[in-house]
Amino acid sequence: MAAAAARLLLRSVSSKDPVTNIHASLHNSFGVTLLKLFPSCTFKPKTQKRHAAHFTFHPDPVPTKYGSTMKMNLFQSVTSALDNTLSSDPTAVIFGEDVAFGGVFRCTVGLRDKYGKDRVFNTPLCEQGIVGFGIGAAVGGATAIAEIQFADYIFPAFDQIVNEAAKYRYRSGNLYDCGNLTIRAPWGCVGHGSLYHSQSPEAFFAHCPGIKVVVPRGPIQAKGLLLSCIADRNPCIFFEPKILYRAAVEQVPTEPYLIPLSQAEVLQEGSDLTVVAWGTQVHVMREVAAMAQEKLGVSCEVIDLQTILPWDIETVCKSVVKTGRLLISHEAPVTGGFAAEISSTVQ
């Protein structure tokens, strides 16, 4: 969304009040796209002043198969997953910048007091060192959960992730691996994050075999998918939409549960257009789908991809075969974004 907003500003779409009109411009651009797909429909662009980071969070139904639930926002569901892991796995350790006092987003609050300074501890401000330590700990048999304070800061650790963690099993001839490594990072735009607190770098890592990349849309998915990443036998990067940390609230099971990786979820069935997104954009696209139905009479099938690598090709292609059209939305820049991979595969 941030990249789209920048392009709209450069094109002077909103001349008087660009910031508050960004969402209206995006509303118009999606409408124009839908109009190209459905020429017989009518769409009238309109000015609509709304906050640039506006979206409506759509909570999922209360899950019943995992036992009792508790009202949690997204950061609390992450805390719950980490708490479950530390409680059940004596080899689990959590580390990163400021995690000992709870982290800047409070995802590790209370865990150091509960489990001790040897299992929840701070690291120096060195992302390469954080991931490198995690690789070594995982190879040594620990369940290593590393936190990168913001996804924007993950790039100093790029070599450690793509050349060490991802290739460790292959390089050793399957004698060793660091599959017990999970890397968490707050991800995506937040409305005021600027250049170091707004990026969505999932596509950088989608090119690299040997790791898995996951982005949840809400608290229920965050806990189940994070626990699946921790249990998976491959290094995983778990990007957490930071704008949803407090904005997204659901009834989340208190006991541990797993949501399968590499399985997209069809959130809304439709017949005219397949809409694919992940993270916060799932909720934006739900609004777009409702707008398309109301204004254009277009029935959208909305899919949450959930796992970026390896992604669920079968579910997406099956939907596109049914609808014949595909619209993909992500927060990252368009050029080289993961939408290009999805589009090329579908075509």
CSV table of C-alpha atoms in Angstrom, one decimal:
chain,number,residue,atom,x,y,z
A,1,MET,CA,0.0,0.0,0.0
A,2,ALA,CA,2.8,2.4,0.8
A,3,ALA,CA,4.4,1.9,-2.6
A,4,ALA,CA,1.1,2.4,-4.3
A,5,ALA,CA,0.5,5.5,-2.3
A,6,ALA,CA,3.9,6.9,-3.4
A,7,ARG,CA,3.1,6.3,-7.0
A,8,LEU,CA,-0.3,8.0,-6.6
A,9,LEU,CA,1.4,11.0,-5.0
A,10,LEU,CA,4.0,11.2,-7.8
A,11,ARG,CA,1.2,11.2,-10.4
A,12,SER,CA,-0.6,14.0,-8.4
A,13,VAL,CA,-3.7,12.0,-8.0
A,14,SER,CA,-4.5,13.8,-4.8
A,15,SER,CA,-3.5,17.4,-5.3
A,16,LYS,CA,-4.9,19.2,-2.2
A,17,ASP,CA,-4.8,16.7,0.6
A,18,PRO,CA,-2.7,13.7,-0.6
A,19,VAL,CA,-2.3,11.9,2.7
A,20,THR,CA,-6.0,11.6,3.6
A,21,ASN,CA,-6.9,10.9,0.0
A,22,ILE,CA,-4.6,8.0,-0.5
A,23,HIS,CA,-7.2,5.4,0.4
A,24,ALA,CA,-9.7,7.0,-1.9
A,25,SER,CA,-7.1,6.9,-4.7
A,26,LEU,CA,-6.5,3.2,-4.0
A,27,HIS,CA,-10.2,2.7,-4.0
A,28,ASN,CA,-10.4,4.3,-7.4
A,29,SER,CA,-7.4,2.3,-8.8
A,30,PHE,CA,-8.9,-1.0,-7.7
A,31,GLY,CA,-12.2,0.1,-9.3
A,32,VAL,CA,-10.5,1.0,-12.6
A,33,THR,CA,-8.8,-2.4,-12.5
A,34,LEU,CA,-12.1,-4.2,-12.0
A,35,LEU,CA,-13.7,-2.1,-14.7
A,36,LYS,CA,-11.0,-3.3,-17.2
A,37,LEU,CA,-11.8,-6.9,-16.2
A,38,PHE,CA,-15.5,-6.3,-16.5
A,39,PRO,CA,-16.1,-3.7,-19.2
A,40,SER,CA,-19.9,-4.0,-19.1
A,41,CYS,CA,-19.9,-2.7,-15.5
A,42,THR,CA,-20.1,0.9,-14.5
A,43,PHE,CA,-17.8,2.5,-11.9
A,44,LYS,CA,-17.6,6.2,-11.0
A,45,PRO,CA,-14.3,7.2,-9.2
A,46,LYS,CA,-15.0,9.4,-6.2
A,47,THR,CA,-13.1,11.4,-3.6
A,48,GLN,CA,-13.3,9.8,-0.2
A,49,LYS,CA,-11.3,11.2,2.7
A,50,ARG,CA,-10.0,8.4,4.9
A,51,HIS,CA,-6.9,7.7,6.8
A,52,ALA,CA,-4.0,6.3,4.8
A,53,ALA,CA,-3.7,3.2,7.0
A,54,HIS,CA,-7.5,2.5,7.2
A,55,PHE,CA,-8.8,-1.0,6.9
A,56,THR,CA,-11.5,-3.1,8.6
A,57,PHE,CA,-10.2,-6.1,10.4
A,58,HIS,CA,-12.4,-9.1,9.8
A,59,PRO,CA,-12.2,-11.6,12.8
A,60,ASP,CA,-12.5,-15.3,12.0
A,61,PRO,CA,-15.2,-17.4,13.6
A,62,VAL,CA,-14.3,-18.7,17.1
A,63,PRO,CA,-12.5,-22.1,16.6
A,64,THR,CA,-14.1,-24.9,18.4
A,65,LYS,CA,-11.8,-27.9,17.8
A,66,TYR,CA,-8.8,-26.7,19.8
A,67,GLY,CA,-10.5,-26.3,23.2
A,68,SER,CA,-11.0,-23.2,25.3
A,69,THR,CA,-10.3,-19.8,23.9
A,70,MET,CA,-9.3,-16.4,25.2
A,71,LYS,CA,-9.7,-12.9,23.7
A,72,MET,CA,-6.3,-12.0,22.3
A,73,ASN,CA,-4.8,-9.4,19.9
A,74,LEU,CA,-2.1,-10.5,17.5
A,75,PHE,CA,0.9,-9.8,19.7
A,76,GLN,CA,-0.8,-11.7,22.6
A,77,SER,CA,-1.4,-14.7,20.4
A,78,VAL,CA,2.4,-14.6,19.5
A,79,THR,CA,3.2,-14.5,23.2
A,80,SER,CA,0.9,-17.4,23.8
A,81,ALA,CA,2.6,-19.5,21.1
A,82,LEU,CA,6.0,-18.7,22.5
A,83,ASP,CA,4.8,-19.5,26.0
A,84,ASN,CA,3.4,-22.9,24.9
A,85,THR,CA,6.8,-23.7,23.2
A,86,LEU,CA,8.9,-22.7,26.2
A,87,SER,CA,6.6,-24.7,28.5
A,88,SER,CA,6.7,-27.9,26.4
A,89,ASP,CA,10.2,-27.8,25.0
A,90,PRO,CA,13.1,-27.5,27.4
A,91,THR,CA,15.5,-26.9,24.6
A,92,ALA,CA,13.6,-23.8,23.3
A,93,VAL,CA,15.4,-20.4,23.6
A,94,ILE,CA,14.2,-16.9,22.5
A,95,PHE,CA,16.7,-14.2,21.8
A,96,GLY,CA,17.0,-10.8,20.0
A,97,GLU,CA,17.2,-7.1,20.6
A,98,ASP,CA,15.2,-6.1,23.7
A,99,VAL,CA,13.3,-9.4,24.0
A,100,ALA,CA,14.2,-9.8,27.7
A,101,PHE,CA,12.0,-6.9,28.8
A,102,GLY,CA,9.2,-7.9,26.4
A,103,GLY,CA,10.2,-6.5,23.0
A,104,VAL,CA,9.2,-3.2,21.4
A,105,PHE,CA,5.8,-4.7,20.5
A,106,ARG,CA,5.5,-6.7,23.8
A,107,CYS,CA,5.5,-10.1,22.1
A,108,THR,CA,7.9,-11.6,24.7
A,109,VAL,CA,6.5,-9.8,27.8
A,110,GLY,CA,6.7,-11.9,31.0
A,111,LEU,CA,8.6,-14.8,29.4
A,112,ARG,CA,12.0,-14.0,30.9
A,113,ASP,CA,10.5,-13.8,34.4
A,114,LYS,CA,8.7,-17.1,33.8
A,115,TYR,CA,11.4,-19.1,32.2
A,116,GLY,CA,14.7,-17.4,33.2
A,117,LYS,CA,17.4,-15.4,31.7
A,118,ASP,CA,19.1,-18.4,30.1
A,119,ARG,CA,16.1,-19.1,27.8
A,120,VAL,CA,14.9,-15.6,27.0
A,121,PHE,CA,17.7,-13.1,26.6
A,122,ASN,CA,18.9,-10.0,24.8
A,123,THR,CA,21.5,-9.9,22.0
A,124,PRO,CA,23.7,-7.1,20.7
A,125,LEU,CA,22.3,-4.9,17.9
A,126,CYS,CA,23.7,-7.1,15.2
A,127,GLU,CA,21.2,-9.0,13.0
A,128,GLN,CA,23.9,-11.0,11.3
A,129,GLY,CA,25.0,-12.2,14.7
A,130,ILE,CA,21.4,-12.9,15.9
A,131,VAL,CA,20.7,-15.2,13.0
A,132,GLY,CA,24.2,-16.7,13.1
A,133,PHE,CA,23.8,-17.5,16.7
A,134,GLY,CA,20.4,-19.0,15.9
A,135,ILE,CA,21.9,-21.3,13.2
A,136,GLY,CA,24.5,-22.5,15.6
A,137,ALA,CA,22.0,-23.1,18.4
A,138,ALA,CA,19.7,-25.0,16.1
A,139,VAL,CA,22.6,-27.2,14.7
A,140,GLY,CA,23.5,-27.9,18.3
A,141,GLY,CA,20.0,-29.3,19.0
A,142,ALA,CA,18.2,-26.3,20.5
A,143,THR,CA,14.8,-25.0,19.3
A,144,ALA,CA,16.1,-21.5,18.3
A,145,ILE,CA,13.6,-18.6,18.0
A,146,ALA,CA,15.3,-15.4,16.9
A,147,GLU,CA,13.6,-12.0,16.7
A,148,ILE,CA,14.6,-9.4,14.3
A,149,GLN,CA,13.2,-6.2,15.7
A,150,PHE,CA,11.8,-5.0,12.4
A,151,ALA,CA,11.7,-6.8,9.0
A,152,ASP,CA,13.5,-3.7,7.6
A,153,TYR,CA,16.5,-4.7,9.7
A,154,ILE,CA,16.8,-8.2,8.4
A,155,PHE,CA,19.1,-7.4,5.4
A,156,PRO,CA,22.4,-7.5,7.4
A,157,ALA,CA,21.5,-11.1,8.1
A,158,PHE,CA,20.7,-11.9,4.5
A,159,ASP,CA,23.8,-13.9,3.9
A,160,GLN,CA,23.3,-15.9,7.1
A,161,ILE,CA,19.8,-16.7,6.1
A,162,VAL,CA,20.2,-17.6,2.4
A,163,ASN,CA,23.7,-18.9,2.3
A,164,GLU,CA,24.0,-20.6,5.7
A,165,ALA,CA,20.6,-21.5,7.2
A,166,ALA,CA,18.8,-22.3,3.9
A,167,LYS,CA,21.7,-24.4,2.6
A,168,TYR,CA,23.0,-26.1,5.7
A,169,ARG,CA,21.4,-29.4,5.2
A,170,TYR,CA,22.3,-29.6,1.5
A,171,ARG,CA,25.9,-28.5,2.1
A,172,SER,CA,26.4,-31.2,4.8
A,173,GLY,CA,25.0,-34.0,2.6
A,174,ASN,CA,22.0,-34.2,5.0
A,175,LEU,CA,24.3,-34.9,8.0
A,176,TYR,CA,23.4,-31.7,9.8
A,177,ASP,CA,20.7,-29.1,9.6
A,178,CYS,CA,19.4,-26.0,11.4
A,179,GLY,CA,15.7,-26.9,10.8
A,180,ASN,CA,14.9,-25.9,14.4
A,181,LEU,CA,15.5,-22.2,13.6
A,182,THR,CA,12.5,-19.8,13.4
A,183,ILE,CA,13.1,-16.1,12.7
A,184,ARG,CA,10.3,-13.7,13.7
A,185,ALA,CA,10.1,-10.1,12.4
A,186,PRO,CA,7.4,-7.4,12.6
A,187,TRP,CA,6.5,-6.7,8.9
A,188,GLY,CA,4.6,-4.3,6.7
A,189,CYS,CA,3.3,-0.8,6.8
A,190,VAL,CA,1.9,0.8,9.9
A,191,GLY,CA,0.8,4.3,8.6
A,192,HIS,CA,3.8,6.2,10.1
A,193,GLY,CA,6.7,3.9,9.9
A,194,SER,CA,8.9,5.7,7.3
A,195,LEU,CA,11.6,3.8,5.5
A,196,TYR,CA,13.0,1.6,8.3
A,197,HIS,CA,9.6,0.5,9.8
A,198,SER,CA,7.4,-0.1,6.7
A,199,GLN,CA,8.9,-2.7,4.4
A,200,SER,CA,7.6,-6.0,3.2
A,201,PRO,CA,10.6,-8.0,2.2
A,202,GLU,CA,9.0,-11.4,1.7
A,203,ALA,CA,9.9,-11.6,-2.0
A,204,PHE,CA,13.6,-11.4,-1.3
A,205,PHE,CA,13.5,-14.7,0.5
A,206,ALA,CA,11.0,-16.4,-1.7
A,207,HIS,CA,13.8,-16.9,-4.3
A,208,CYS,CA,15.7,-19.1,-1.9
A,209,PRO,CA,15.1,-22.8,-1.6
A,210,GLY,CA,15.6,-24.3,1.8
A,211,ILE,CA,13.6,-21.9,3.9
A,212,LYS,CA,9.9,-21.3,4.5
A,213,VAL,CA,8.2,-17.9,4.6
A,214,VAL,CA,4.9,-17.3,6.4
A,215,VAL,CA,2.7,-14.2,6.9
A,216,PRO,CA,-0.5,-14.5,9.1
A,217,ARG,CA,-3.6,-12.4,8.7
A,218,GLY,CA,-4.8,-12.4,12.3
A,219,PRO,CA,-4.3,-13.8,15.9
A,220,ILE,CA,-5.7,-17.2,15.3
A,221,GLN,CA,-3.5,-17.8,12.3
A,222,ALA,CA,-0.5,-16.2,14.0
A,223,LYS,CA,-0.5,-18.6,16.8
A,224,GLY,CA,-1.2,-21.8,14.8
A,225,LEU,CA,1.2,-20.9,12.0
A,226,LEU,CA,4.0,-19.8,14.3
A,227,LEU,CA,3.8,-23.1,16.2
A,228,SER,CA,3.9,-24.9,12.9
A,229,CYS,CA,7.0,-22.9,11.9
A,230,ILE,CA,8.7,-23.8,15.2
A,231,ALA,CA,7.8,-27.5,14.8
A,232,ASP,CA,8.8,-27.6,11.1
A,233,ARG,CA,12.1,-29.3,10.2
A,234,ASN,CA,13.1,-26.4,8.0
A,235,PRO,CA,14.3,-22.9,8.9
A,236,CYS,CA,11.3,-20.6,8.8
A,237,ILE,CA,10.8,-16.8,8.5
A,238,PHE,CA,7.7,-15.7,10.2
A,239,PHE,CA,6.6,-12.1,9.3
A,240,GLU,CA,4.1,-10.5,11.7
A,241,PRO,CA,1.9,-7.6,10.3
A,242,LYS,CA,2.7,-5.0,13.0
A,243,ILE,CA,-0.3,-2.9,12.2
A,244,LEU,CA,-2.4,-5.9,13.3
A,245,TYR,CA,-0.6,-6.4,16.6
A,246,ARG,CA,-3.2,-4.4,18.5
A,247,ALA,CA,-5.9,-3.8,15.8
A,248,ALA,CA,-6.6,-7.5,15.3
A,249,VAL,CA,-8.5,-9.2,18.1
A,250,GLU,CA,-10.0,-12.7,18.1
A,251,GLN,CA,-10.9,-15.6,20.3
A,252,VAL,CA,-7.7,-17.6,20.3
A,253,PRO,CA,-7.3,-21.1,21.7
A,254,THR,CA,-5.1,-21.1,24.8
A,255,GLU,CA,-3.7,-24.6,24.2
A,256,PRO,CA,-1.1,-25.2,21.4
A,257,TYR,CA,-2.5,-26.1,17.9
A,258,LEU,CA,-1.0,-26.3,14.4
A,259,ILE,CA,-2.2,-24.7,11.2
A,260,PRO,CA,-0.6,-26.5,8.2
A,261,LEU,CA,2.0,-24.5,6.3
A,262,SER,CA,1.8,-24.2,2.5
A,263,GLN,CA,-2.0,-24.3,2.5
A,264,ALA,CA,-3.9,-21.3,1.3
A,265,GLU,CA,-7.3,-20.6,2.8
A,266,VAL,CA,-10.4,-19.7,0.7
A,267,LEU,CA,-12.1,-17.1,2.9
A,268,GLN,CA,-14.9,-16.2,0.5
A,269,GLU,CA,-16.1,-18.2,-2.5
A,270,GLY,CA,-16.9,-16.4,-5.8
A,271,SER,CA,-17.4,-17.1,-9.5
A,272,ASP,CA,-16.1,-14.0,-11.4
A,273,LEU,CA,-12.7,-13.1,-10.0
A,274,THR,CA,-10.0,-14.7,-7.8
A,275,VAL,CA,-8.4,-12.3,-5.3
A,276,VAL,CA,-5.2,-13.4,-3.6
A,277,ALA,CA,-3.4,-11.6,-0.7
A,278,TRP,CA,-1.6,-12.2,2.6
A,279,GLY,CA,-1.2,-10.4,5.9
A,280,THR,CA,-3.0,-7.1,6.3
A,281,GLN,CA,-3.9,-6.9,2.6
A,282,VAL,CA,-6.3,-9.8,3.1
A,283,HIS,CA,-8.6,-7.4,5.0
A,284,VAL,CA,-8.1,-4.7,2.4
A,285,MET,CA,-9.1,-7.1,-0.3
A,286,ARG,CA,-12.1,-8.2,1.6
A,287,GLU,CA,-13.2,-4.6,1.4
A,288,VAL,CA,-12.5,-4.5,-2.3
A,289,ALA,CA,-14.5,-7.7,-2.8
A,290,ALA,CA,-17.4,-6.2,-1.0
A,291,MET,CA,-17.1,-3.1,-3.1
A,292,ALA,CA,-16.9,-5.1,-6.3
A,293,GLN,CA,-20.1,-7.0,-5.4
A,294,GLU,CA,-22.0,-3.9,-4.3
A,295,LYS,CA,-21.0,-1.6,-7.1
A,296,LEU,CA,-20.2,-3.9,-10.0
A,297,GLY,CA,-22.1,-7.1,-9.2
A,298,VAL,CA,-18.8,-8.9,-9.4
A,299,SER,CA,-18.5,-12.1,-7.3
A,300,CYS,CA,-14.9,-12.4,-5.9
A,301,GLU,CA,-13.2,-15.5,-4.4
A,302,VAL,CA,-10.9,-14.2,-1.7
A,303,ILE,CA,-7.8,-16.4,-0.9
A,304,ASP,CA,-5.3,-15.8,2.0
A,305,LEU,CA,-2.1,-17.3,0.7
A,306,GLN,CA,-0.6,-17.5,4.3
A,307,THR,CA,2.6,-19.3,3.2
A,308,ILE,CA,4.7,-17.5,0.6
A,309,LEU,CA,7.3,-20.2,0.3
A,310,PRO,CA,6.4,-22.8,-0.7
A,311,TRP,CA,3.1,-21.4,-1.7
A,312,ASP,CA,-0.2,-23.3,-2.4
A,313,ILE,CA,-0.2,-23.4,-6.2
A,314,GLU,CA,-3.1,-25.9,-6.4
A,315,THR,CA,-5.6,-23.9,-4.4
A,316,VAL,CA,-4.9,-20.7,-6.4
A,317,CYS,CA,-4.9,-22.3,-9.8
A,318,LYS,CA,-8.1,-24.3,-9.0
A,319,SER,CA,-9.8,-21.0,-8.2
A,320,VAL,CA,-8.5,-19.2,-11.3
A,321,VAL,CA,-9.8,-22.1,-13.5
A,322,LYS,CA,-13.2,-21.5,-12.0
A,323,THR,CA,-13.2,-17.7,-12.2
A,324,GLY,CA,-11.0,-17.1,-15.2
A,325,ARG,CA,-9.5,-13.9,-13.7
A,326,LEU,CA,-6.9,-13.1,-11.0
A,327,LEU,CA,-6.1,-10.0,-8.9
A,328,ILE,CA,-3.2,-10.1,-6.5
A,329,SER,CA,-2.4,-7.5,-3.9
A,330,HIS,CA,0.6,-7.0,-1.7
A,331,GLU,CA,2.3,-4.2,0.2
A,332,ALA,CA,5.7,-4.7,-1.3
A,333,PRO,CA,6.9,-2.8,-4.5
A,334,VAL,CA,5.3,-4.1,-7.7
A,335,THR,CA,8.6,-4.8,-9.5
A,336,GLY,CA,9.9,-8.2,-8.4
A,337,GLY,CA,7.0,-8.6,-5.9
A,338,PHE,CA,5.7,-12.1,-5.2
A,339,ALA,CA,2.6,-11.3,-7.2
A,340,ALA,CA,4.8,-11.7,-10.3
A,341,GLU,CA,5.6,-15.2,-9.4
A,342,ILE,CA,2.0,-16.1,-8.8
A,343,SER,CA,1.0,-14.5,-12.1
A,344,SER,CA,3.6,-16.3,-14.1
A,345,THR,CA,2.8,-19.6,-12.6
A,346,VAL,CA,-0.9,-19.3,-13.2
A,347,GLN,CA,-0.4,-18.2,-16.8
